[in-house]
Amino acid sequence: MRSPLYIKYPNGEARVIENIFEHPEGVLYFELFWEKDPVYSIHLIKGEITGDGPWKVGDCSFHILGCNHTHPQMCEIHSFWQQELLQKPDQFRSNEVLEIALQKGAIVPKDHPMNNARY
């Protein structure tokens, strides 16, 4: 289990991240509910990854989503997404995330399940 993340843009806008991958040009991430509008919900943020948390990539910063009343609106969205995922898994295209990420040039770590013979 890993902690949920969110991205903060220079203009103050923030979005909760469903999946994130390292990319040769920076970071590729999928917003929550990306499958509803993949054209506008999958993003490549270009730049070197720096920091120990929060992390910076280009002009954006990546943070751990603090669910102890730190980010109530984003936590509510994340909780809703988790419930939807459990109750209606067929409406999500999570099996396509890795395929799309690879098509977009993402770097998949050696310990990712896709590199496991059991996958």
C-alpha positions as CSV (number, residue, x, y, z in Angstrom):
1,M,0.0,0.0,0.0
2,R,1.3,3.4,-0.9
3,S,0.1,6.8,0.3
4,P,-2.1,8.8,-2.1
5,L,-0.5,11.8,-3.8
6,Y,-1.7,15.0,-5.2
7,I,-0.1,17.5,-7.6
8,K,-0.1,21.2,-7.1
9,Y,0.3,23.5,-10.1
10,P,1.9,26.9,-10.0
11,N,-1.5,28.6,-10.3
12,G,-2.6,26.8,-7.1
13,E,-4.8,24.2,-8.7
14,A,-4.4,20.7,-7.2
15,R,-5.5,17.3,-8.4
16,V,-5.5,13.9,-6.8
17,I,-3.4,11.2,-8.5
18,E,-4.6,7.7,-9.2
19,N,-1.5,6.4,-10.8
20,I,2.0,7.9,-11.3
21,F,5.0,6.7,-13.3
22,E,8.5,7.9,-13.9
23,H,9.0,9.1,-17.5
24,P,12.2,9.9,-19.3
25,E,11.0,13.5,-19.5
26,G,9.7,13.7,-16.0
27,V,6.5,12.2,-14.5
28,L,3.4,10.7,-16.1
29,Y,0.3,10.7,-13.9
30,F,-3.4,9.7,-14.2
31,E,-6.0,11.7,-12.3
32,L,-8.7,10.0,-10.3
33,F,-11.5,9.0,-12.7
34,W,-9.2,9.4,-15.7
35,E,-11.2,6.9,-17.7
36,K,-14.1,9.3,-18.0
37,D,-11.9,11.7,-20.1
38,P,-8.5,10.2,-20.8
39,V,-7.5,13.1,-23.2
40,Y,-7.7,15.6,-20.3
41,S,-6.9,13.4,-17.3
42,I,-3.5,11.8,-18.2
43,H,-0.6,14.3,-17.9
44,L,3.1,14.4,-18.6
45,I,4.9,16.9,-16.3
46,K,8.3,17.6,-17.8
47,G,11.3,18.3,-15.7
48,E,13.8,16.7,-13.3
49,I,12.4,15.0,-10.2
50,T,13.9,16.7,-7.1
51,G,13.2,16.7,-3.3
52,D,12.3,14.2,-0.6
53,G,8.7,15.0,-0.3
54,P,7.2,17.2,-1.4
55,W,8.8,16.5,-4.7
56,K,9.2,19.0,-7.5
57,V,9.0,18.4,-11.2
58,G,9.1,21.4,-13.5
59,D,6.9,24.1,-11.9
60,C,4.7,21.6,-10.1
61,S,5.0,19.9,-6.7
62,F,3.8,16.5,-5.6
63,H,2.6,15.9,-2.1
64,I,1.3,13.1,0.1
65,L,-2.4,13.6,0.5
66,G,-3.0,14.2,4.2
67,C,-6.3,12.8,5.2
68,N,-6.2,14.0,8.8
69,H,-8.3,17.2,8.1
70,T,-5.4,18.6,6.1
71,H,-7.0,18.3,2.7
72,P,-10.7,17.6,3.3
73,Q,-12.0,18.1,-0.2
74,M,-9.3,16.1,-1.9
75,C,-9.6,13.3,0.7
76,E,-13.4,13.2,0.2
77,I,-12.8,12.8,-3.6
78,H,-10.2,10.1,-2.9
79,S,-12.5,8.2,-0.5
80,F,-15.4,8.4,-3.0
81,W,-13.1,7.0,-5.7
82,Q,-12.0,4.1,-3.4
83,Q,-15.7,3.3,-2.7
84,E,-16.6,3.4,-6.3
85,L,-13.6,1.1,-7.2
86,L,-14.8,-1.4,-4.6
87,Q,-18.5,-1.3,-5.5
88,K,-18.3,-1.0,-9.3
89,P,-15.0,-2.3,-10.5
90,D,-16.3,-2.9,-14.0
91,Q,-16.7,0.8,-14.6
92,F,-13.0,1.4,-14.2
93,R,-10.4,0.6,-16.9
94,S,-7.6,0.1,-14.4
95,N,-6.2,-2.8,-16.4
96,E,-5.5,-0.3,-19.2
97,V,-3.4,2.1,-17.0
98,L,-0.1,0.2,-17.5
99,E,-0.7,-0.3,-21.2
100,I,-1.4,3.4,-21.7
101,A,1.6,4.4,-19.5
102,L,3.9,2.2,-21.5
103,Q,2.6,3.6,-24.8
104,K,3.3,7.1,-23.5
105,G,6.9,6.1,-22.6
106,A,6.6,5.5,-18.9
107,I,9.4,3.8,-17.0
108,V,8.2,0.7,-15.2
109,P,10.3,-0.3,-12.2
110,K,11.8,-3.8,-12.1
111,D,9.7,-4.7,-9.0
112,H,6.4,-3.9,-10.7
113,P,4.1,-6.9,-10.9
114,M,4.1,-6.9,-14.7
115,N,7.8,-8.0,-14.5
116,N,6.8,-10.9,-12.3
117,A,6.2,-14.3,-13.9
118,R,3.0,-14.6,-12.0
119,Y,1.5,-11.5,-13.6
